[in-house]
mmCIF file of C-alpha atoms and ligand atoms in Angstrom:
data_model
loop_
_atom_site.group_PDB
_atom_site.id
_atom_site.type_symbol
_atom_site.label_atom_id
_atom_site.label_comp_id
_atom_site.label_asym_id
_atom_site.label_seq_id
_atom_site.Cartn_x
_atom_site.Cartn_y
_atom_site.Cartn_z
ATOM 1 C CA UNK J 298 194.418 36.551 113.684
ATOM 2 C CA UNK J 299 194.718 38.047 117.132
ATOM 3 C CA UNK J 300 198.235 39.314 117.785
ATOM 4 C CA UNK J 301 199.927 40.065 121.086
ATOM 5 C CA UNK J 302 199.955 43.770 121.958
ATOM 6 C CA UNK J 303 203.492 45.033 122.586
ATOM 7 C CA UNK J 304 203.842 46.335 126.137
ATOM 8 C CA UNK J 305 205.394 49.540 127.427
ATOM 9 C CA UNK J 306 209.181 49.403 127.482
ATOM 10 C CA UNK J 307 209.664 47.656 124.151
ATOM 11 C CA UNK J 308 211.927 49.752 121.896
ATOM 12 C CA UNK J 309 209.598 49.280 118.905
ATOM 13 C CA UNK J 310 207.127 51.642 120.610
ATOM 14 C CA UNK J 311 209.815 54.338 120.487
ATOM 15 C CA UNK J 312 210.721 54.065 116.817
ATOM 16 C CA UNK J 313 209.461 56.523 114.233
ATOM 17 C CA UNK J 314 207.482 54.438 111.756
ATOM 18 C CA UNK J 315 208.365 54.415 108.074
ATOM 19 C CA UNK J 316 205.955 55.135 105.240
ATOM 20 C CA UNK J 317 204.684 52.160 103.283
ATOM 21 C CA UNK J 318 203.603 51.537 99.713
ATOM 22 C CA UNK J 319 200.532 49.827 98.302
ATOM 23 C CA UNK J 320 202.492 46.603 97.808
ATOM 24 C CA UNK J 321 203.735 46.363 101.391
ATOM 25 C CA UNK J 322 203.920 42.601 102.105
ATOM 26 C CA UNK J 323 200.763 41.247 103.705
ATOM 27 C CA UNK J 324 199.193 44.680 104.177
ATOM 28 C CA UNK J 325 195.619 43.432 103.920
ATOM 29 C CA UNK J 326 196.220 40.798 106.579
ATOM 30 C CA UNK J 327 198.070 43.229 108.832
ATOM 31 C CA UNK J 328 195.080 45.585 108.742
ATOM 32 C CA UNK J 329 192.506 42.882 109.446
ATOM 33 C CA UNK J 330 194.690 41.419 112.221
ATOM 34 C CA UNK J 331 194.987 44.866 113.769
ATOM 35 C CA UNK J 332 191.211 45.366 113.838
ATOM 36 C CA UNK J 333 190.718 41.890 115.281
ATOM 37 C CA UNK J 334 193.389 42.471 117.936
ATOM 38 C CA UNK J 335 191.952 45.868 118.826
ATOM 39 C CA UNK J 336 188.375 44.586 119.178
ATOM 40 C CA UNK J 337 189.515 41.661 121.319
ATOM 41 C CA UNK J 338 191.323 44.059 123.644
ATOM 42 C CA UNK J 339 188.323 46.435 123.702
ATOM 43 C CA UNK J 340 190.338 49.315 122.295
ATOM 44 C CA UNK J 341 189.208 52.142 120.022
ATOM 45 C CA UNK J 342 192.513 52.479 118.198
ATOM 46 C CA UNK J 343 195.652 50.465 117.469
ATOM 47 C CA UNK J 344 198.890 51.505 115.790
ATOM 48 C CA UNK J 345 201.268 49.191 113.927
ATOM 49 C CA UNK J 346 204.156 49.635 116.414
ATOM 50 C CA UNK J 347 201.844 48.078 119.015
ATOM 51 C CA UNK J 348 201.966 44.815 117.072
ATOM 52 C CA UNK J 349 205.709 45.195 116.532
ATOM 53 C CA UNK J 350 205.715 46.847 113.120
ATOM 54 C CA UNK J 351 207.465 50.151 112.768
ATOM 55 C CA UNK J 352 205.321 51.460 109.909
ATOM 56 C CA UNK J 353 203.007 54.448 109.534
ATOM 57 C CA UNK J 354 199.701 52.655 109.901
ATOM 58 C CA UNK J 355 196.942 52.837 112.478
ATOM 59 C CA UNK J 356 193.331 51.759 112.699
ATOM 60 C CA UNK J 357 190.468 53.355 114.614
ATOM 61 C CA UNK J 358 186.903 52.389 115.467
ATOM 62 C CA UNK J 359 185.260 54.720 117.967
ATOM 63 C CA UNK J 360 181.992 52.779 118.206
ATOM 64 C CA UNK J 361 182.758 51.389 121.714
ATOM 65 C CA UNK J 362 182.648 54.936 123.111
ATOM 66 C CA UNK J 363 178.954 55.056 122.299
ATOM 67 C CA UNK J 364 178.241 51.609 123.710
ATOM 68 C CA UNK J 365 179.750 52.216 127.137
ATOM 69 C CA UNK J 366 177.548 55.157 128.015
ATOM 70 C CA UNK J 367 174.200 54.420 126.384
ATOM 71 C CA UNK J 368 172.122 56.439 128.790
ATOM 72 C CA UNK J 369 174.257 59.296 129.971
ATOM 73 C CA UNK J 370 174.408 62.660 128.295
ATOM 74 C CA UNK J 371 178.118 62.632 127.522
ATOM 75 C CA UNK J 372 177.424 62.909 123.806
ATOM 76 C CA UNK J 373 174.832 64.696 121.709
ATOM 77 C CA UNK J 374 172.862 62.518 119.269
ATOM 78 C CA UNK J 375 174.959 63.908 116.446
ATOM 79 C CA UNK J 376 178.225 63.072 118.210
ATOM 80 C CA UNK J 377 176.971 59.617 119.103
ATOM 81 C CA UNK J 378 176.089 58.945 115.479
ATOM 82 C CA UNK J 379 179.469 60.182 114.295
ATOM 83 C CA UNK J 380 181.394 58.099 116.844
ATOM 84 C CA UNK J 381 179.323 54.998 116.101
ATOM 85 C CA UNK J 382 180.208 55.157 112.415
ATOM 86 C CA UNK J 383 183.855 56.099 112.627
ATOM 87 C CA UNK J 384 185.920 53.144 111.484
ATOM 88 C CA UNK J 385 189.006 53.975 109.472
ATOM 89 C CA UNK J 386 192.467 52.932 108.383
ATOM 90 C CA UNK J 387 195.141 55.630 108.314
ATOM 91 C CA UNK J 388 198.271 55.006 106.270
ATOM 92 C CA UNK J 389 201.224 57.413 105.902
ATOM 93 C CA UNK J 390 199.287 59.992 107.906
ATOM 94 C CA UNK J 391 200.615 63.480 108.379
ATOM 95 C CA UNK J 392 198.968 65.889 110.806
ATOM 96 C CA UNK J 393 199.482 69.237 109.176
ATOM 97 C CA UNK J 394 197.706 71.448 111.680
ATOM 98 C CA UNK J 395 196.531 71.304 115.283
ATOM 99 C CA UNK J 396 194.671 74.255 116.724
ATOM 100 C CA UNK J 397 192.415 75.568 119.452
ATOM 101 C CA UNK J 398 192.771 75.714 123.191
ATOM 102 C CA UNK J 399 194.118 72.513 124.729
ATOM 103 C CA UNK J 400 191.593 70.327 126.552
ATOM 104 C CA UNK J 401 192.194 67.370 128.820
ATOM 105 C CA UNK J 402 190.849 63.882 128.427
ATOM 106 C CA UNK J 403 191.538 60.761 130.447
ATOM 107 C CA UNK J 404 193.541 58.579 128.028
ATOM 108 C CA UNK J 405 194.530 54.956 128.189
ATOM 109 C CA UNK J 406 196.573 52.746 125.882
ATOM 110 C CA UNK J 407 196.501 49.013 125.138
ATOM 111 C CA UNK J 408 200.302 48.962 125.506
ATOM 112 C CA UNK J 409 200.047 50.533 128.968
ATOM 113 C CA UNK J 410 197.262 48.540 130.641
ATOM 114 C CA UNK J 411 195.526 49.721 133.812
ATOM 115 C CA UNK J 412 196.983 53.215 133.663
ATOM 116 C CA UNK J 413 194.889 56.202 132.682
ATOM 117 C CA UNK J 414 195.977 59.819 132.835
ATOM 118 C CA UNK J 415 194.557 63.184 131.872
ATOM 119 C CA UNK J 416 196.320 64.387 128.745
ATOM 120 C CA UNK J 417 196.076 67.848 127.208
ATOM 121 C CA UNK J 418 195.822 68.163 123.439
ATOM 122 C CA UNK J 419 194.525 70.723 120.960
ATOM 123 C CA UNK J 420 190.929 70.054 119.864
ATOM 124 C CA UNK J 421 191.107 70.524 116.086
ATOM 125 C CA UNK J 422 193.350 68.780 113.595
ATOM 126 C CA UNK J 423 193.904 68.682 109.869
ATOM 127 C CA UNK J 424 195.341 65.414 108.612
ATOM 128 C CA UNK J 425 196.429 64.009 105.270
ATOM 129 C CA UNK J 426 196.577 60.253 104.802
ATOM 130 C CA UNK J 427 195.719 57.393 102.499
ATOM 131 C CA UNK J 428 193.261 54.649 103.364
ATOM 132 C CA UNK J 429 193.620 50.883 102.846
ATOM 133 C CA UNK J 430 193.048 51.368 99.102
ATOM 134 C CA UNK J 431 195.642 54.137 98.991
ATOM 135 C CA UNK J 432 192.985 56.722 98.282
ATOM 136 C CA UNK J 433 194.163 60.152 99.497
ATOM 137 C CA UNK J 434 192.311 62.249 102.037
ATOM 138 C CA UNK J 435 192.810 65.718 103.484
ATOM 139 C CA UNK J 436 190.376 66.105 106.383
ATOM 140 C CA UNK J 437 189.697 68.041 109.546
ATOM 141 C CA UNK J 438 188.477 66.515 112.781
ATOM 142 C CA UNK J 439 187.674 67.737 116.248
ATOM 143 C CA UNK J 440 186.589 66.470 119.641
ATOM 144 C CA UNK J 441 186.959 62.848 120.605
ATOM 145 C CA UNK J 442 187.739 61.606 117.098
ATOM 146 C CA UNK J 443 190.605 64.095 116.785
ATOM 147 C CA UNK J 444 191.784 62.952 120.213
ATOM 148 C CA UNK J 445 191.941 59.285 119.201
ATOM 149 C CA UNK J 446 193.708 60.167 115.946
ATOM 150 C CA UNK J 447 196.275 62.248 117.858
ATOM 151 C CA UNK J 448 196.918 59.392 120.288
ATOM 152 C CA UNK J 449 197.406 56.836 117.475
ATOM 153 C CA UNK J 450 199.409 59.286 115.406
ATOM 154 C CA UNK J 451 201.805 59.718 118.332
ATOM 155 C CA UNK J 452 202.401 55.946 118.243
ATOM 156 C CA UNK J 453 203.671 56.051 114.660
ATOM 157 C CA UNK J 454 206.040 58.822 115.738
ATOM 158 C CA UNK J 455 207.352 56.733 118.641
ATOM 159 C CA UNK J 456 205.493 58.718 121.312
ATOM 160 C CA UNK J 457 203.246 57.570 124.145
ATOM 161 C CA UNK J 458 200.644 59.425 126.191
ATOM 162 C CA UNK J 459 202.813 59.100 129.281
ATOM 163 C CA UNK J 460 205.268 61.485 127.573
ATOM 164 C CA UNK J 461 202.628 64.190 127.826
ATOM 165 C CA UNK J 462 201.934 64.072 131.563
ATOM 166 C CA UNK J 463 203.745 66.102 134.199
ATOM 167 C CA UNK J 464 207.213 64.945 135.342
ATOM 168 C CA UNK J 465 205.756 64.460 138.829
ATOM 169 C CA UNK J 466 202.950 62.180 137.599
ATOM 170 C CA UNK J 467 205.478 60.288 135.492
ATOM 171 C CA UNK J 468 207.716 59.781 138.519
ATOM 172 C CA UNK J 469 204.776 58.489 140.505
ATOM 173 C CA UNK J 470 203.924 56.017 137.739
ATOM 174 C CA UNK J 471 207.473 54.769 137.252
ATOM 175 C CA UNK J 472 207.088 51.637 139.333
ATOM 176 C CA UNK J 473 203.853 50.626 137.653
ATOM 177 C CA UNK J 474 205.334 51.257 134.206
ATOM 178 C CA UNK J 475 208.333 49.069 135.100
ATOM 179 C CA UNK J 476 205.929 46.384 136.262
ATOM 180 C CA UNK J 477 204.142 46.502 132.912
ATOM 181 C CA UNK J 478 207.457 46.032 131.073
ATOM 182 C CA UNK J 479 208.110 42.951 133.187
ATOM 183 C CA UNK J 480 204.645 41.542 132.682
ATOM 184 C CA UNK J 481 203.612 42.101 136.285
ATOM 185 C CA UNK J 482 200.156 43.239 135.308
ATOM 186 C CA UNK J 483 196.921 41.384 134.809
ATOM 187 C CA UNK J 484 195.406 41.852 131.366
ATOM 188 C CA UNK J 485 192.506 40.182 129.590
ATOM 189 C CA UNK J 486 194.196 40.188 126.168
ATOM 190 C CA UNK J 487 197.403 38.743 124.801
ATOM 191 C CA UNK J 488 200.499 40.902 125.317
ATOM 192 C CA UNK J 489 204.217 40.694 124.628
ATOM 193 C CA UNK J 490 206.385 42.028 127.430
ATOM 194 C CA UNK J 491 209.907 43.302 126.732
ATOM 195 C CA UNK J 492 211.564 42.236 129.984
ATOM 196 C CA UNK J 493 211.847 38.565 130.806
ATOM 197 C CA UNK J 494 210.977 37.739 134.393
HETATM 198 NI NI1 NI Z 221 197.978 53.775 122.586
#
């Protein structure tokens, strides 16, 4: 089932998500709904707060990155292969290390449509999490995959990419962010806006 994506300004996007257990009600459906919602909105990641659930769950599928730029040289063959096959569910994730020199990447967010900003983050992460079967993992990632994980991970901690831009940029975006909260933005997927017009 495709769910509405919660728009910027809704308090649920600012809550720190709680950990869940294997028997969390409807977990299987929540996960499949999140993938369906994300694909419909042409996203590469979606976190539970973005569908109104304040729990530590996010899903990622980086395949669209490789489809957008078939013939440019943005990725090596190895990177392309890795991105094309990266589809994962992260539950109760904990980033335990981030390292390296910060690099910038132009990020967007399904909750903040039509706004993209360069965001600086460290390139390498180590993360512990369980998957949809509650199997435990302790892994390291870098590059674009680490970037997407960091963005989604921020969501389950109540943070948004707009928190990471300069105060000046944020001031300049204020009007557009307010418009998003009010639903004064044209989007091709279903959204839920916090402020009634
Ligand atoms: Ni996002």
